[in-house]
């Protein structure tokens, strides 16, 4: 009898200690925000949208300049990005793969915010804001994938290998999709985005309805859909006429933003467009256009 009581008490004590230990270990991290707590309201969503814009940089400009005939090496300096310049790069060379990482990072952020928005309920004036934010995100997703397609498609025609169009955040090993499949998904996102962004929204540091038209025009151009290219480019021209002769020089000094459709807002510490022409990685490339 005593042994049974002892056994029961031992088991009970073990259970109590186990529960107490689990309770003490059940701490929430204090150095990061859990996914389920990251997006709680419309303000959080806006921060997520800004975070999706943040990774976009001048990668497209840099790789296209270095591996094309747009620039040449100066005779006094040949220590910089010579592998990319001489087409000796491989999959590990950041000069031509940096855009891949950058754009998919931004795409992942877009998809995370879109997924979080589906779990929130908006009321009052927040409904219109939420629609606009969703429109910006969809347009961003289309633009980022299209830029990847321009850079890494085997060719710009039906059946050619393109890139993977990620429509949700996931850790997977997806296969490459065809050129036409990526184009179709980008067009779908752009149509949805255009319907969500109001014409009254004119902040050029974010994607506006006119910016969506500009992206649609470029997509149509690469698709060789000349009718759509004319339609969408006409929408842009009508909304933002070309700068006058007096205005044009001011575009390059930020004195004005005439004919500018979309410009990225940068903060202190961000690299400036064109910095790669003078840093050590590029070893002072000279523009061929200026040398002729």
PDB file of C-alpha atoms in Angstrom:
ATOM      1  CA  UNK A   1       0.000   0.000   0.000  1.00  0.00           C
ATOM      2  CA  UNK A   2       2.808   2.366   0.941  1.00  0.00           C
ATOM      3  CA  UNK A   3       4.615   1.540  -2.323  1.00  0.00           C
ATOM      4  CA  UNK A   4       1.519   2.398  -4.369  1.00  0.00           C
ATOM      5  CA  UNK A   5       1.106   5.731  -2.602  1.00  0.00           C
ATOM      6  CA  UNK A   6       4.812   6.467  -3.123  1.00  0.00           C
ATOM      7  CA  UNK A   7       4.570   5.603  -6.810  1.00  0.00           C
ATOM      8  CA  UNK A   8       1.513   7.847  -7.325  1.00  0.00           C
ATOM      9  CA  UNK A   9       3.178  10.737  -5.508  1.00  0.00           C
ATOM     10  CA  UNK A  10       6.330  10.337  -7.605  1.00  0.00           C
ATOM     11  CA  UNK A  11       4.359  10.359 -10.861  1.00  0.00           C
ATOM     12  CA  UNK A  12       2.317  13.373  -9.736  1.00  0.00           C
ATOM     13  CA  UNK A  13       5.469  15.281  -8.772  1.00  0.00           C
ATOM     14  CA  UNK A  14       7.053  14.486 -12.132  1.00  0.00           C
ATOM     15  CA  UNK A  15       3.980  15.774 -13.982  1.00  0.00           C
ATOM     16  CA  UNK A  16       3.950  18.984 -11.937  1.00  0.00           C
ATOM     17  CA  UNK A  17       7.650  19.585 -12.576  1.00  0.00           C
ATOM     18  CA  UNK A  18       7.222  18.916 -16.292  1.00  0.00           C
ATOM     19  CA  UNK A  19       4.322  21.362 -16.615  1.00  0.00           C
ATOM     20  CA  UNK A  20       6.199  23.991 -14.637  1.00  0.00           C
ATOM     21  CA  UNK A  21       9.285  23.553 -16.814  1.00  0.00           C
ATOM     22  CA  UNK A  22       7.274  23.905 -20.028  1.00  0.00           C
ATOM     23  CA  UNK A  23       5.612  27.062 -18.697  1.00  0.00           C
ATOM     24  CA  UNK A  24       8.967  28.644 -17.901  1.00  0.00           C
ATOM     25  CA  UNK A  25      10.276  27.795 -21.383  1.00  0.00           C
ATOM     26  CA  UNK A  26       7.220  29.229 -23.139  1.00  0.00           C
ATOM     27  CA  UNK A  27       8.728  32.653 -23.830  1.00  0.00           C
ATOM     28  CA  UNK A  28       8.031  34.800 -26.860  1.00  0.00           C
ATOM     29  CA  UNK A  29      11.112  36.216 -28.611  1.00  0.00           C
ATOM     30  CA  UNK A  30      11.821  39.852 -27.780  1.00  0.00           C
ATOM     31  CA  UNK A  31      14.325  40.603 -30.548  1.00  0.00           C
ATOM     32  CA  UNK A  32      11.974  40.058 -33.500  1.00  0.00           C
ATOM     33  CA  UNK A  33       8.332  40.398 -34.514  1.00  0.00           C
ATOM     34  CA  UNK A  34       6.448  37.156 -35.043  1.00  0.00           C
ATOM     35  CA  UNK A  35       4.717  36.821 -38.438  1.00  0.00           C
ATOM     36  CA  UNK A  36       1.256  36.704 -36.887  1.00  0.00           C
ATOM     37  CA  UNK A  37       1.949  39.983 -35.083  1.00  0.00           C
ATOM     38  CA  UNK A  38       3.701  41.854 -37.885  1.00  0.00           C
ATOM     39  CA  UNK A  39       0.540  43.027 -39.638  1.00  0.00           C
ATOM     40  CA  UNK A  40      -2.254  44.106 -37.337  1.00  0.00           C
ATOM     41  CA  UNK A  41      -3.716  47.170 -39.045  1.00  0.00           C
ATOM     42  CA  UNK A  42      -3.527  49.398 -42.122  1.00  0.00           C
ATOM     43  CA  UNK A  43      -0.445  51.214 -40.794  1.00  0.00           C
ATOM     44  CA  UNK A  44       1.450  47.930 -40.562  1.00  0.00           C
ATOM     45  CA  UNK A  45       0.398  47.081 -44.106  1.00  0.00           C
ATOM     46  CA  UNK A  46       1.788  50.384 -45.381  1.00  0.00           C
ATOM     47  CA  UNK A  47       5.114  49.645 -43.685  1.00  0.00           C
ATOM     48  CA  UNK A  48       5.109  46.273 -45.402  1.00  0.00           C
ATOM     49  CA  UNK A  49       4.526  47.907 -48.790  1.00  0.00           C
ATOM     50  CA  UNK A  50       7.405  50.316 -48.192  1.00  0.00           C
ATOM     51  CA  UNK A  51       9.554  47.334 -47.226  1.00  0.00           C
ATOM     52  CA  UNK A  52       8.722  45.701 -50.556  1.00  0.00           C
ATOM     53  CA  UNK A  53       9.925  48.776 -52.464  1.00  0.00           C
ATOM     54  CA  UNK A  54      13.147  48.967 -50.448  1.00  0.00           C
ATOM     55  CA  UNK A  55      15.276  46.223 -52.099  1.00  0.00           C
ATOM     56  CA  UNK A  56      14.772  47.561 -55.637  1.00  0.00           C
ATOM     57  CA  UNK A  57      18.026  49.098 -56.840  1.00  0.00           C
ATOM     58  CA  UNK A  58      20.055  49.761 -59.978  1.00  0.00           C
ATOM     59  CA  UNK A  59      21.000  46.107 -60.587  1.00  0.00           C
ATOM     60  CA  UNK A  60      19.329  46.061 -64.007  1.00  0.00           C
ATOM     61  CA  UNK A  61      21.327  49.103 -65.097  1.00  0.00           C
ATOM     62  CA  UNK A  62      24.626  47.729 -63.810  1.00  0.00           C
ATOM     63  CA  UNK A  63      24.544  44.215 -65.268  1.00  0.00           C
ATOM     64  CA  UNK A  64      23.204  45.350 -68.642  1.00  0.00           C
ATOM     65  CA  UNK A  65      25.939  47.975 -68.881  1.00  0.00           C
ATOM     66  CA  UNK A  66      28.804  45.716 -67.826  1.00  0.00           C
ATOM     67  CA  UNK A  67      28.050  42.703 -70.022  1.00  0.00           C
ATOM     68  CA  UNK A  68      27.025  44.737 -73.076  1.00  0.00           C
ATOM     69  CA  UNK A  69      29.127  46.983 -75.286  1.00  0.00           C
ATOM     70  CA  UNK A  70      27.947  50.081 -73.444  1.00  0.00           C
ATOM     71  CA  UNK A  71      31.165  50.423 -71.441  1.00  0.00           C
ATOM     72  CA  UNK A  72      34.865  49.689 -71.900  1.00  0.00           C
ATOM     73  CA  UNK A  73      37.765  49.171 -69.518  1.00  0.00           C
ATOM     74  CA  UNK A  74      40.151  52.098 -69.087  1.00  0.00           C
ATOM     75  CA  UNK A  75      43.770  51.220 -69.854  1.00  0.00           C
ATOM     76  CA  UNK A  76      44.974  52.506 -66.478  1.00  0.00           C
ATOM     77  CA  UNK A  77      42.738  50.206 -64.418  1.00  0.00           C
ATOM     78  CA  UNK A  78      41.951  46.556 -65.158  1.00  0.00           C
ATOM     79  CA  UNK A  79      41.363  45.093 -61.701  1.00  0.00           C
ATOM     80  CA  UNK A  80      37.601  45.401 -61.439  1.00  0.00           C
ATOM     81  CA  UNK A  81      34.706  43.319 -62.711  1.00  0.00           C
ATOM     82  CA  UNK A  82      36.691  41.781 -65.571  1.00  0.00           C
ATOM     83  CA  UNK A  83      34.996  38.371 -65.443  1.00  0.00           C
ATOM     84  CA  UNK A  84      31.570  39.837 -66.165  1.00  0.00           C
ATOM     85  CA  UNK A  85      32.930  42.313 -68.673  1.00  0.00           C
ATOM     86  CA  UNK A  86      34.686  39.500 -70.579  1.00  0.00           C
ATOM     87  CA  UNK A  87      31.710  37.135 -70.238  1.00  0.00           C
ATOM     88  CA  UNK A  88      33.663  34.746 -68.022  1.00  0.00           C
ATOM     89  CA  UNK A  89      31.063  34.743 -65.259  1.00  0.00           C
ATOM     90  CA  UNK A  90      29.194  31.755 -63.853  1.00  0.00           C
ATOM     91  CA  UNK A  91      26.255  31.136 -61.519  1.00  0.00           C
ATOM     92  CA  UNK A  92      28.170  32.347 -58.474  1.00  0.00           C
ATOM     93  CA  UNK A  93      29.126  35.691 -60.001  1.00  0.00           C
ATOM     94  CA  UNK A  94      27.159  38.430 -58.289  1.00  0.00           C
ATOM     95  CA  UNK A  95      27.613  40.855 -61.152  1.00  0.00           C
ATOM     96  CA  UNK A  96      24.984  39.078 -63.194  1.00  0.00           C
ATOM     97  CA  UNK A  97      23.006  37.219 -60.520  1.00  0.00           C
ATOM     98  CA  UNK A  98      22.562  40.043 -58.019  1.00  0.00           C
ATOM     99  CA  UNK A  99      19.284  41.088 -59.612  1.00  0.00           C
ATOM    100  CA  UNK A 100      17.942  37.556 -59.131  1.00  0.00           C
ATOM    101  CA  UNK A 101      18.458  37.737 -55.376  1.00  0.00           C
ATOM    102  CA  UNK A 102      17.298  41.329 -55.051  1.00  0.00           C
ATOM    103  CA  UNK A 103      14.060  40.929 -56.979  1.00  0.00           C
ATOM    104  CA  UNK A 104      13.021  37.661 -55.389  1.00  0.00           C
ATOM    105  CA  UNK A 105      13.651  39.183 -51.961  1.00  0.00           C
ATOM    106  CA  UNK A 106      11.252  41.992 -52.852  1.00  0.00           C
ATOM    107  CA  UNK A 107       8.761  39.519 -54.353  1.00  0.00           C
ATOM    108  CA  UNK A 108       8.793  37.464 -51.166  1.00  0.00           C
ATOM    109  CA  UNK A 109       7.996  40.586 -49.158  1.00  0.00           C
ATOM    110  CA  UNK A 110       5.156  41.416 -51.536  1.00  0.00           C
ATOM    111  CA  UNK A 111       3.639  37.968 -51.132  1.00  0.00           C
ATOM    112  CA  UNK A 112       3.969  38.047 -47.354  1.00  0.00           C
ATOM    113  CA  UNK A 113       2.104  41.351 -47.136  1.00  0.00           C
ATOM    114  CA  UNK A 114      -0.607  40.185 -49.531  1.00  0.00           C
ATOM    115  CA  UNK A 115      -1.087  37.026 -47.482  1.00  0.00           C
ATOM    116  CA  UNK A 116      -1.295  39.024 -44.257  1.00  0.00           C
ATOM    117  CA  UNK A 117      -3.874  41.392 -45.752  1.00  0.00           C
ATOM    118  CA  UNK A 118      -6.195  38.460 -46.456  1.00  0.00           C
ATOM    119  CA  UNK A 119      -6.404  37.837 -42.713  1.00  0.00           C
ATOM    120  CA  UNK A 120      -7.299  41.421 -41.794  1.00  0.00           C
ATOM    121  CA  UNK A 121     -10.639  43.207 -41.854  1.00  0.00           C
ATOM    122  CA  UNK A 122     -10.656  46.857 -42.878  1.00  0.00           C
ATOM    123  CA  UNK A 123     -13.378  49.399 -42.225  1.00  0.00           C
ATOM    124  CA  UNK A 124     -14.162  52.991 -43.135  1.00  0.00           C
ATOM    125  CA  UNK A 125     -11.459  54.898 -45.000  1.00  0.00           C
ATOM    126  CA  UNK A 126      -9.042  52.008 -44.454  1.00  0.00           C
ATOM    127  CA  UNK A 127     -10.868  50.003 -47.133  1.00  0.00           C
ATOM    128  CA  UNK A 128      -9.792  52.363 -49.920  1.00  0.00           C
ATOM    129  CA  UNK A 129      -6.245  52.479 -48.565  1.00  0.00           C
ATOM    130  CA  UNK A 130      -6.088  48.699 -48.377  1.00  0.00           C
ATOM    131  CA  UNK A 131      -7.228  48.447 -52.006  1.00  0.00           C
ATOM    132  CA  UNK A 132      -4.537  50.879 -53.118  1.00  0.00           C
ATOM    133  CA  UNK A 133      -1.844  49.082 -51.163  1.00  0.00           C
ATOM    134  CA  UNK A 134      -2.925  45.782 -52.691  1.00  0.00           C
ATOM    135  CA  UNK A 135      -2.802  47.385 -56.128  1.00  0.00           C
ATOM    136  CA  UNK A 136       0.738  48.619 -55.520  1.00  0.00           C
ATOM    137  CA  UNK A 137       1.804  45.177 -54.349  1.00  0.00           C
ATOM    138  CA  UNK A 138       0.322  43.383 -57.346  1.00  0.00           C
ATOM    139  CA  UNK A 139       1.928  45.872 -59.725  1.00  0.00           C
ATOM    140  CA  UNK A 140       5.254  45.471 -57.938  1.00  0.00           C
ATOM    141  CA  UNK A 141       5.033  41.693 -58.204  1.00  0.00           C
ATOM    142  CA  UNK A 142       4.400  41.936 -61.926  1.00  0.00           C
ATOM    143  CA  UNK A 143       7.182  44.476 -62.472  1.00  0.00           C
ATOM    144  CA  UNK A 144       9.771  42.521 -60.474  1.00  0.00           C
ATOM    145  CA  UNK A 145       9.027  39.261 -62.270  1.00  0.00           C
ATOM    146  CA  UNK A 146       9.076  40.993 -65.632  1.00  0.00           C
ATOM    147  CA  UNK A 147      12.482  42.516 -64.936  1.00  0.00           C
ATOM    148  CA  UNK A 148      13.747  39.037 -64.031  1.00  0.00           C
ATOM    149  CA  UNK A 149      12.259  37.711 -67.255  1.00  0.00           C
ATOM    150  CA  UNK A 150      14.002  40.429 -69.281  1.00  0.00           C
ATOM    151  CA  UNK A 151      17.299  39.525 -67.648  1.00  0.00           C
ATOM    152  CA  UNK A 152      17.215  35.741 -67.540  1.00  0.00           C
ATOM    153  CA  UNK A 153      14.797  34.420 -70.184  1.00  0.00           C
ATOM    154  CA  UNK A 154      16.526  32.295 -72.800  1.00  0.00           C
ATOM    155  CA  UNK A 155      14.730  34.410 -75.407  1.00  0.00           C
ATOM    156  CA  UNK A 156      11.662  36.606 -75.714  1.00  0.00           C
ATOM    157  CA  UNK A 157       9.372  34.217 -77.530  1.00  0.00           C
ATOM    158  CA  UNK A 158       6.790  31.516 -76.915  1.00  0.00           C
ATOM    159  CA  UNK A 159       8.243  28.313 -75.500  1.00  0.00           C
ATOM    160  CA  UNK A 160      11.454  29.911 -74.244  1.00  0.00           C
ATOM    161  CA  UNK A 161      12.515  29.284 -70.660  1.00  0.00           C
ATOM    162  CA  UNK A 162      11.667  32.174 -68.388  1.00  0.00           C
ATOM    163  CA  UNK A 163      11.686  32.466 -64.603  1.00  0.00           C
ATOM    164  CA  UNK A 164       9.489  31.267 -61.760  1.00  0.00           C
ATOM    165  CA  UNK A 165       6.475  33.454 -61.007  1.00  0.00           C
ATOM    166  CA  UNK A 166       6.110  33.296 -57.230  1.00  0.00           C
ATOM    167  CA  UNK A 167       2.552  34.072 -56.098  1.00  0.00           C
ATOM    168  CA  UNK A 168       3.060  33.107 -52.475  1.00  0.00           C
ATOM    169  CA  UNK A 169       5.898  33.014 -49.982  1.00  0.00           C
ATOM    170  CA  UNK A 170       7.344  29.517 -49.764  1.00  0.00           C
ATOM    171  CA  UNK A 171      10.637  27.684 -49.322  1.00  0.00           C
ATOM    172  CA  UNK A 172      10.572  25.408 -52.352  1.00  0.00           C
ATOM    173  CA  UNK A 173      12.547  24.491 -55.474  1.00  0.00           C
ATOM    174  CA  UNK A 174      10.208  25.621 -58.262  1.00  0.00           C
ATOM    175  CA  UNK A 175      10.819  24.939 -61.920  1.00  0.00           C
ATOM    176  CA  UNK A 176      11.312  27.703 -64.462  1.00  0.00           C
ATOM    177  CA  UNK A 177       8.174  28.710 -66.316  1.00  0.00           C
ATOM    178  CA  UNK A 178       7.951  29.582 -69.970  1.00  0.00           C
ATOM    179  CA  UNK A 179       8.237  33.117 -71.294  1.00  0.00           C
ATOM    180  CA  UNK A 180       4.538  33.279 -72.195  1.00  0.00           C
ATOM    181  CA  UNK A 181       3.443  31.916 -68.795  1.00  0.00           C
ATOM    182  CA  UNK A 182       5.325  34.653 -66.944  1.00  0.00           C
ATOM    183  CA  UNK A 183       3.959  37.304 -69.305  1.00  0.00           C
ATOM    184  CA  UNK A 184       0.399  36.060 -68.771  1.00  0.00           C
ATOM    185  CA  UNK A 185       0.692  36.142 -64.971  1.00  0.00           C
ATOM    186  CA  UNK A 186       2.289  39.571 -65.021  1.00  0.00           C
ATOM    187  CA  UNK A 187      -0.521  40.897 -67.198  1.00  0.00           C
ATOM    188  CA  UNK A 188      -3.126  39.441 -64.826  1.00  0.00           C
ATOM    189  CA  UNK A 189      -1.504  41.134 -61.827  1.00  0.00           C
ATOM    190  CA  UNK A 190      -1.251  44.438 -63.686  1.00  0.00           C
ATOM    191  CA  UNK A 191      -4.910  44.420 -64.708  1.00  0.00           C
ATOM    192  CA  UNK A 192      -5.952  43.728 -61.120  1.00  0.00           C
ATOM    193  CA  UNK A 193      -3.585  46.413 -59.822  1.00  0.00           C
ATOM    194  CA  UNK A 194      -4.878  49.041 -62.229  1.00  0.00           C
ATOM    195  CA  UNK A 195      -8.432  48.526 -61.022  1.00  0.00           C
ATOM    196  CA  UNK A 196      -7.389  49.021 -57.390  1.00  0.00           C
ATOM    197  CA  UNK A 197      -5.208  52.139 -57.636  1.00  0.00           C
ATOM    198  CA  UNK A 198      -7.264  55.351 -57.890  1.00  0.00           C
ATOM    199  CA  UNK A 199      -6.437  57.920 -60.563  1.00  0.00           C
ATOM    200  CA  UNK A 200      -6.297  60.555 -57.826  1.00  0.00           C
ATOM    201  CA  UNK A 201      -3.206  58.922 -56.305  1.00  0.00           C
ATOM    202  CA  UNK A 202      -0.256  60.756 -57.866  1.00  0.00           C
ATOM    203  CA  UNK A 203       2.733  60.073 -55.584  1.00  0.00           C
ATOM    204  CA  UNK A 204       5.478  59.280 -58.113  1.00  0.00           C
ATOM    205  CA  UNK A 205       7.639  57.613 -55.466  1.00  0.00           C
ATOM    206  CA  UNK A 206       5.101  54.788 -55.485  1.00  0.00           C
ATOM    207  CA  UNK A 207       3.297  52.954 -58.272  1.00  0.00           C
ATOM    208  CA  UNK A 208       0.375  54.983 -59.609  1.00  0.00           C
ATOM    209  CA  UNK A 209      -2.241  54.049 -62.202  1.00  0.00           C
ATOM    210  CA  UNK A 210      -0.093  55.768 -64.838  1.00  0.00           C
ATOM    211  CA  UNK A 211       2.935  53.754 -63.725  1.00  0.00           C
ATOM    212  CA  UNK A 212       0.896  50.576 -64.192  1.00  0.00           C
ATOM    213  CA  UNK A 213       0.132  51.689 -67.763  1.00  0.00           C
ATOM    214  CA  UNK A 214       3.863  52.223 -68.337  1.00  0.00           C
ATOM    215  CA  UNK A 215       4.678  48.724 -67.102  1.00  0.00           C
ATOM    216  CA  UNK A 216       1.881  47.297 -69.250  1.00  0.00           C
ATOM    217  CA  UNK A 217       3.328  49.085 -72.285  1.00  0.00           C
ATOM    218  CA  UNK A 218       6.765  47.584 -71.675  1.00  0.00           C
ATOM    219  CA  UNK A 219       5.352  44.094 -71.141  1.00  0.00           C
ATOM    220  CA  UNK A 220       3.383  44.388 -74.384  1.00  0.00           C
ATOM    221  CA  UNK A 221       6.523  45.532 -76.210  1.00  0.00           C
ATOM    222  CA  UNK A 222       8.483  42.433 -75.187  1.00  0.00           C
ATOM    223  CA  UNK A 223       5.459  40.259 -75.931  1.00  0.00           C
ATOM    224  CA  UNK A 224       5.401  41.827 -79.412  1.00  0.00           C
ATOM    225  CA  UNK A 225       1.803  42.821 -78.814  1.00  0.00           C
ATOM    226  CA  UNK A 226       2.055  46.046 -80.736  1.00  0.00           C
ATOM    227  CA  UNK A 227      -1.592  47.055 -80.324  1.00  0.00           C
ATOM    228  CA  UNK A 228      -1.404  46.920 -76.508  1.00  0.00           C
ATOM    229  CA  UNK A 229       1.986  48.641 -76.543  1.00  0.00           C
ATOM    230  CA  UNK A 230       0.448  51.571 -78.438  1.00  0.00           C
ATOM    231  CA  UNK A 231      -2.635  51.652 -76.218  1.00  0.00           C
ATOM    232  CA  UNK A 232      -0.790  51.691 -72.904  1.00  0.00           C
ATOM    233  CA  UNK A 233       2.027  53.987 -73.994  1.00  0.00           C
ATOM    234  CA  UNK A 234      -0.578  56.438 -75.263  1.00  0.00           C
ATOM    235  CA  UNK A 235      -2.201  56.390 -71.828  1.00  0.00           C
ATOM    236  CA  UNK A 236       1.140  57.354 -70.282  1.00  0.00           C
ATOM    237  CA  UNK A 237       1.878  60.085 -72.836  1.00  0.00           C
ATOM    238  CA  UNK A 238      -1.569  61.598 -72.364  1.00  0.00           C
ATOM    239  CA  UNK A 239      -1.188  61.589 -68.582  1.00  0.00           C
ATOM    240  CA  UNK A 240       2.409  62.843 -68.545  1.00  0.00           C
ATOM    241  CA  UNK A 241       3.414  64.846 -71.617  1.00  0.00           C
ATOM    242  CA  UNK A 242       7.089  65.051 -72.516  1.00  0.00           C
ATOM    243  CA  UNK A 243       9.154  67.685 -70.751  1.00  0.00           C
ATOM    244  CA  UNK A 244       9.710  70.967 -72.506  1.00  0.00           C
ATOM    245  CA  UNK A 245      13.155  72.066 -73.660  1.00  0.00           C
ATOM    246  CA  UNK A 246      13.389  74.268 -70.563  1.00  0.00           C
ATOM    247  CA  UNK A 247      12.263  71.515 -68.185  1.00  0.00           C
ATOM    248  CA  UNK A 248      14.388  68.675 -69.539  1.00  0.00           C
ATOM    249  CA  UNK A 249      17.762  69.612 -67.932  1.00  0.00           C
ATOM    250  CA  UNK A 250      16.056  69.884 -64.556  1.00  0.00           C
ATOM    251  CA  UNK A 251      15.047  66.214 -64.628  1.00  0.00           C
ATOM    252  CA  UNK A 252      18.691  65.199 -64.097  1.00  0.00           C
ATOM    253  CA  UNK A 253      19.243  67.572 -61.179  1.00  0.00           C
ATOM    254  CA  UNK A 254      15.901  66.826 -59.470  1.00  0.00           C
ATOM    255  CA  UNK A 255      14.834  70.400 -60.095  1.00  0.00           C
ATOM    256  CA  UNK A 256      11.609  68.928 -61.486  1.00  0.00           C
ATOM    257  CA  UNK A 257      10.109  65.550 -62.346  1.00  0.00           C
ATOM    258  CA  UNK A 258       8.547  66.383 -65.699  1.00  0.00           C
ATOM    259  CA  UNK A 259       7.736  63.223 -67.724  1.00  0.00           C
ATOM    260  CA  UNK A 260       8.876  61.057 -64.779  1.00  0.00           C
ATOM    261  CA  UNK A 261       6.366  58.245 -64.251  1.00  0.00           C
ATOM    262  CA  UNK A 262       7.850  56.467 -61.244  1.00  0.00           C
ATOM    263  CA  UNK A 263      10.920  57.149 -59.147  1.00  0.00           C
ATOM    264  CA  UNK A 264      12.211  55.260 -56.127  1.00  0.00           C
ATOM    265  CA  UNK A 265      12.564  57.115 -52.869  1.00  0.00           C
ATOM    266  CA  UNK A 266      15.972  56.522 -51.313  1.00  0.00           C
ATOM    267  CA  UNK A 267      17.300  57.244 -47.825  1.00  0.00           C
ATOM    268  CA  UNK A 268      20.712  58.233 -46.511  1.00  0.00           C
ATOM    269  CA  UNK A 269      23.130  55.344 -46.957  1.00  0.00           C
ATOM    270  CA  UNK A 270      21.475  53.862 -50.037  1.00  0.00           C
ATOM    271  CA  UNK A 271      23.679  53.519 -53.100  1.00  0.00           C
ATOM    272  CA  UNK A 272      23.098  56.128 -55.762  1.00  0.00           C
ATOM    273  CA  UNK A 273      22.273  55.142 -59.311  1.00  0.00           C
ATOM    274  CA  UNK A 274      25.522  55.118 -61.244  1.00  0.00           C
ATOM    275  CA  UNK A 275      27.779  54.504 -58.252  1.00  0.00           C
ATOM    276  CA  UNK A 276      28.851  51.209 -59.812  1.00  0.00           C
ATOM    277  CA  UNK A 277      30.662  53.134 -62.539  1.00  0.00           C
ATOM    278  CA  UNK A 278      33.192  54.432 -60.040  1.00  0.00           C
ATOM    279  CA  UNK A 279      33.510  51.816 -57.293  1.00  0.00           C
ATOM    280  CA  UNK A 280      36.140  49.094 -57.036  1.00  0.00           C
ATOM    281  CA  UNK A 281      33.879  46.367 -58.346  1.00  0.00           C
ATOM    282  CA  UNK A 282      33.616  47.981 -61.738  1.00  0.00           C
ATOM    283  CA  UNK A 283      37.070  49.574 -61.794  1.00  0.00           C
ATOM    284  CA  UNK A 284      36.069  52.863 -63.328  1.00  0.00           C
ATOM    285  CA  UNK A 285      34.209  51.751 -66.408  1.00  0.00           C
ATOM    286  CA  UNK A 286      34.021  54.465 -69.017  1.00  0.00           C
ATOM    287  CA  UNK A 287      30.899  54.949 -71.047  1.00  0.00           C
ATOM    288  CA  UNK A 288      31.648  53.962 -74.633  1.00  0.00           C
ATOM    289  CA  UNK A 289      29.093  56.491 -75.790  1.00  0.00           C
ATOM    290  CA  UNK A 290      31.162  59.310 -74.299  1.00  0.00           C
ATOM    291  CA  UNK A 291      34.392  58.086 -75.824  1.00  0.00           C
ATOM    292  CA  UNK A 292      33.184  58.022 -79.405  1.00  0.00           C
TER     293      UNK A 292
END
